[in-house]
PDB file of C-alpha atoms in Angstrom:
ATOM      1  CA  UNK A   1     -26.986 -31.589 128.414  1.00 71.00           C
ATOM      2  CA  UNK A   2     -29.522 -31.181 131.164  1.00 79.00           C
ATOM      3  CA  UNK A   3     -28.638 -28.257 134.105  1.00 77.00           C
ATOM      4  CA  UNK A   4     -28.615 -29.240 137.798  1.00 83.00           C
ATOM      5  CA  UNK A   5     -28.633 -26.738 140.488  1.00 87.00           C
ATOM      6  CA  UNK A   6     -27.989 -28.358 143.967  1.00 93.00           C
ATOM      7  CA  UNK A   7     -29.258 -27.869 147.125  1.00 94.00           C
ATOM      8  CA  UNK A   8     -26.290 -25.884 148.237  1.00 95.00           C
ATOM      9  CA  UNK A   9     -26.306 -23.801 144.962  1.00 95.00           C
ATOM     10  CA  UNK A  10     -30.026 -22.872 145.478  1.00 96.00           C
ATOM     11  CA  UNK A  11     -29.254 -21.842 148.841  1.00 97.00           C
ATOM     12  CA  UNK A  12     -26.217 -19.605 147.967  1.00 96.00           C
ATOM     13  CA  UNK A  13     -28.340 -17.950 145.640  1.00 97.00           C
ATOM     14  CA  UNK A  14     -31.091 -17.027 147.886  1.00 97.00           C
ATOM     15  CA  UNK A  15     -28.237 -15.658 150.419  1.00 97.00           C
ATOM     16  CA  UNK A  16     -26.467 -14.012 147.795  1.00 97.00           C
ATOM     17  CA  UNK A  17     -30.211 -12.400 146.448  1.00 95.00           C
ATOM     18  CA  UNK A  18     -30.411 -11.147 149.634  1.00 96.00           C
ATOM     19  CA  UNK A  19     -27.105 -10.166 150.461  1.00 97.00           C
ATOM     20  CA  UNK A  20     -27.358  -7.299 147.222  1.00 97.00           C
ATOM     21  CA  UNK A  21     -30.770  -6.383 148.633  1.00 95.00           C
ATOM     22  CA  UNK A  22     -29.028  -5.583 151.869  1.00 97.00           C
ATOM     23  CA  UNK A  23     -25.564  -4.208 150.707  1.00 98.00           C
ATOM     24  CA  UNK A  24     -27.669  -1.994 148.181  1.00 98.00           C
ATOM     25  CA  UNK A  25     -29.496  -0.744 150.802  1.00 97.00           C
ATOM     26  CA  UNK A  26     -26.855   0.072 153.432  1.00 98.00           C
ATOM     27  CA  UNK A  27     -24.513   1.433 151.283  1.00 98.00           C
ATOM     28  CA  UNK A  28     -26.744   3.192 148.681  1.00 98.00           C
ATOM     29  CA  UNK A  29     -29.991   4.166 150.762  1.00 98.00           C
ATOM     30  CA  UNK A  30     -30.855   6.942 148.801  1.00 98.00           C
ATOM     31  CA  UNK A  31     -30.250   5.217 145.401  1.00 98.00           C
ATOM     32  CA  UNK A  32     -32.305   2.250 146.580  1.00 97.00           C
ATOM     33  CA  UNK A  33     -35.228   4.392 147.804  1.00 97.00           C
ATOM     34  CA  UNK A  34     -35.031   5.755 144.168  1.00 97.00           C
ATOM     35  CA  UNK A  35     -34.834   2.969 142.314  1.00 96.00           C
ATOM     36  CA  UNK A  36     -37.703   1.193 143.964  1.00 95.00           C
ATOM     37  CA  UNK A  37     -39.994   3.731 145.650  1.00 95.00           C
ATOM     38  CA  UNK A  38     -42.543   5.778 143.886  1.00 94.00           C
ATOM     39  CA  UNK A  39     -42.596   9.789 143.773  1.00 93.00           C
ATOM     40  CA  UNK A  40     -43.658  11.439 147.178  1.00 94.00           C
ATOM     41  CA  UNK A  41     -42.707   8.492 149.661  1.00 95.00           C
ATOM     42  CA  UNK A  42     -40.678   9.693 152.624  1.00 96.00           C
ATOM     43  CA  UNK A  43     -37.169   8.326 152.487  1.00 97.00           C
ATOM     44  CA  UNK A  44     -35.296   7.891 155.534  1.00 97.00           C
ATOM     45  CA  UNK A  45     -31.517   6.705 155.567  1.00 97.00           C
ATOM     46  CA  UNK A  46     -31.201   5.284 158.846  1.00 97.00           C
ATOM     47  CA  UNK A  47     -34.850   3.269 157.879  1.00 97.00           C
ATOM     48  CA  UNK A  48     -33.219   1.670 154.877  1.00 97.00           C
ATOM     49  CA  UNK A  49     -30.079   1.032 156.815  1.00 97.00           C
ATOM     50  CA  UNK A  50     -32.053  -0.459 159.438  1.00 97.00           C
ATOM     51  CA  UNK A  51     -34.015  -2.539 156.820  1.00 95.00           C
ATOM     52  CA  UNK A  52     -30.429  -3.848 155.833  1.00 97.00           C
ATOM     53  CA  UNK A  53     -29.996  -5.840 158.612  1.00 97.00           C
ATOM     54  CA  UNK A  54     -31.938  -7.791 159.227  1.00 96.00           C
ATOM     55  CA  UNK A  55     -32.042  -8.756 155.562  1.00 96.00           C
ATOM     56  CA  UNK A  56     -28.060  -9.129 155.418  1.00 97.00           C
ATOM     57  CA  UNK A  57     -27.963 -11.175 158.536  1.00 96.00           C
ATOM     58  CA  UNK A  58     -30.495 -14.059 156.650  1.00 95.00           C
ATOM     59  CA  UNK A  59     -28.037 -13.990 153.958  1.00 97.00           C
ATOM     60  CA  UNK A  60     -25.055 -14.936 155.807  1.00 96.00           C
ATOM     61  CA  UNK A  61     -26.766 -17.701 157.302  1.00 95.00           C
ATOM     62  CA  UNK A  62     -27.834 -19.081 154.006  1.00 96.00           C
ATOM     63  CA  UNK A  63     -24.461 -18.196 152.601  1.00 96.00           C
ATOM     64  CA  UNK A  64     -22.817 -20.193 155.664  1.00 95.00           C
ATOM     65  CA  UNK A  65     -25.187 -23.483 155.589  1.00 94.00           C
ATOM     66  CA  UNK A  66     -24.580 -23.910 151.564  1.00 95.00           C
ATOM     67  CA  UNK A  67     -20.603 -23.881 152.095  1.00 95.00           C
ATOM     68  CA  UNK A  68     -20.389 -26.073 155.222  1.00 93.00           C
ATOM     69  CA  UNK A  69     -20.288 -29.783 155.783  1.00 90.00           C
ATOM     70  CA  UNK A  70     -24.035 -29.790 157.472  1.00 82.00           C
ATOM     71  CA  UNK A  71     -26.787 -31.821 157.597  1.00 90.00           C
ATOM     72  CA  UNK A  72     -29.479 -32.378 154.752  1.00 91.00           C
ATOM     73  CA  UNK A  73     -31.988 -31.921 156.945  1.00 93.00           C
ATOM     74  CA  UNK A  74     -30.828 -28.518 158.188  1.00 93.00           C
ATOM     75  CA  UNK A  75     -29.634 -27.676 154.471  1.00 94.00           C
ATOM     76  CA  UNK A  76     -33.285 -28.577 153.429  1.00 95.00           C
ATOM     77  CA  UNK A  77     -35.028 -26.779 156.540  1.00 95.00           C
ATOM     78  CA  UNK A  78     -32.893 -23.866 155.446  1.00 95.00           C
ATOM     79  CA  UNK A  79     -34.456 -24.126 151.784  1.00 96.00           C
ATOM     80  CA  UNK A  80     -38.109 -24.373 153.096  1.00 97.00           C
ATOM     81  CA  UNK A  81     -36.992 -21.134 155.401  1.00 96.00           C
ATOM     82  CA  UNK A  82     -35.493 -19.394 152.300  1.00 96.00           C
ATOM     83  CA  UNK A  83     -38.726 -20.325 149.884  1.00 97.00           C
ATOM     84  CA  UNK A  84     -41.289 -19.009 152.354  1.00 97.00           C
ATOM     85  CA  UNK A  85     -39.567 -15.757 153.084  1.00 96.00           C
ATOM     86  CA  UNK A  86     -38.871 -14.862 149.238  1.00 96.00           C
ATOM     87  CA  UNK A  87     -42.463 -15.977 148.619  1.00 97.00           C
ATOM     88  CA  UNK A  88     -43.462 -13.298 151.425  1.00 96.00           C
ATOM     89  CA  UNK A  89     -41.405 -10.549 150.271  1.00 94.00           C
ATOM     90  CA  UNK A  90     -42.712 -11.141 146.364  1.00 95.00           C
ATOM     91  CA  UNK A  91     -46.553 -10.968 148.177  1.00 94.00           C
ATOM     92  CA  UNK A  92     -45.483  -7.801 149.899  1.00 92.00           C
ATOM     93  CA  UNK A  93     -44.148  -6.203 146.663  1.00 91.00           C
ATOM     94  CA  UNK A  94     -47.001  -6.850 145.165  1.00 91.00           C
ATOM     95  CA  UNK A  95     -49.521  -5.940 147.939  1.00 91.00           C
ATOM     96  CA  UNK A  96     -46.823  -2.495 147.829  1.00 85.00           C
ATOM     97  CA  UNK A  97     -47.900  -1.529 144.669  1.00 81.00           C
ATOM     98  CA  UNK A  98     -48.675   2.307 143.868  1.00 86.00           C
ATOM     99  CA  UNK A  99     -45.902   2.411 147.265  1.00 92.00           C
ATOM    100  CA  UNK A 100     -43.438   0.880 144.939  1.00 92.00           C
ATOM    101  CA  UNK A 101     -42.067   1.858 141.417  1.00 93.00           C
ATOM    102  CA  UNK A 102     -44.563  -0.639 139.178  1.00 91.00           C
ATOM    103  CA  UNK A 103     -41.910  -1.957 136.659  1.00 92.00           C
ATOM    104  CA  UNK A 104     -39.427  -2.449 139.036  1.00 92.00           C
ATOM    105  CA  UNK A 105     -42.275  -4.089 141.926  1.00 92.00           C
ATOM    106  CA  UNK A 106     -43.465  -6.564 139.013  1.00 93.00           C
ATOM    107  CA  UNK A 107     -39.990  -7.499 137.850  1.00 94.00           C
ATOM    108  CA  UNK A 108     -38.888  -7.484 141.658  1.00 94.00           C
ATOM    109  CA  UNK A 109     -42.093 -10.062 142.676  1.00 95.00           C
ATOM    110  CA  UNK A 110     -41.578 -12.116 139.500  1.00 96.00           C
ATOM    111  CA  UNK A 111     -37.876 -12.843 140.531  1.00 96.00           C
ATOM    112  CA  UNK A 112     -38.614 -13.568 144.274  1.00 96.00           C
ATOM    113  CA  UNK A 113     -41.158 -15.675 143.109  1.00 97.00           C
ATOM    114  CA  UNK A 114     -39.193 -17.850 140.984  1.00 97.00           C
ATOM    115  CA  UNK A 115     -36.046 -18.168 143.615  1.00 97.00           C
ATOM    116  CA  UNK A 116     -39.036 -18.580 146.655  1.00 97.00           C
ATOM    117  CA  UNK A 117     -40.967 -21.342 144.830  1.00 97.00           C
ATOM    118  CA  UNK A 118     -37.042 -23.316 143.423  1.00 96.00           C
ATOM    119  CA  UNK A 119     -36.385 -22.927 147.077  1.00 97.00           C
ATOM    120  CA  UNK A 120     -39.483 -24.654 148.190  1.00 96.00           C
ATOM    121  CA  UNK A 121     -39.323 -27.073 145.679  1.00 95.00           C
ATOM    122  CA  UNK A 122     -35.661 -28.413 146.676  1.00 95.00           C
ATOM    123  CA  UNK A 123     -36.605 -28.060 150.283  1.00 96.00           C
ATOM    124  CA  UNK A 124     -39.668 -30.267 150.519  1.00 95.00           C
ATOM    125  CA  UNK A 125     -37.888 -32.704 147.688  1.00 91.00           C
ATOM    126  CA  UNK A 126     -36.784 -36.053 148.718  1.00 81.00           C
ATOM    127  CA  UNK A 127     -33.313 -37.251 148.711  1.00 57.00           C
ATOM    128  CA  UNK A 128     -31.601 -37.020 144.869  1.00 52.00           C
ATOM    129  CA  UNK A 129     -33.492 -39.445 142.785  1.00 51.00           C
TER     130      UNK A 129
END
């Protein structure tokens, strides 16, 4: 049995990544600052909130292109869009750390990593072979 993750999978799964980065942070501010910021950084609820949207508004555009009937070329633009911004944000955790709770940053980076580089892959990848 061999596994196959489409396109429009992929892309759902960045949005949705992103999605529980933002709903965690909007709704939970406090908790998130704990769970991923080290002792003695300043938290500020109306930051995190702020840092929610942003991050909730990509998701619902990934989470809209990988239901609808569109394009493969927007559906794989979207991909190359999605791989290069989870590749940025697992740099920036890692550039964070001492900022950032170590374990979490690692496991954090490691995870954007993997979804960044799976979205890059699909993105640049020709037509289904």
């Amino acid at each position: 049995m061999k596994f196959e993750l489409s396109d429009e999978a992929l892309l759902l799964v960045a949005g949705a990544g992103n999605a529980l980065f933002a709903a965690h942070a909007a709704a939970a501010p406090k908790h998130f600052h704990n769970t991923y910021m080290s002792e003695g950084q300043t938290f500020n609820q109306t930051a995190w909130r702020w840092f929610a949207m942003p991050i909730a508004c990509n998701a619902s555009q990934n989470i809209v292109l990988a239901v609808s009937d569109t394009n493969k070329k927007a559906l794989k633009n979207s991909l190359k869009a999605a791989g290069a911004g989870w590749l940025a944000a697992s740099g920036f955790t890692i550039y964070n750390e001492g900022i950032q709770k170590r374990e979490v940053g690692l496991a954090n980076a490691a995870g954007m990593a993997l979804l960044g580089g799976l979205c890059l892959y699909r993105g640049f990848r020709d037509a289904e072979e």
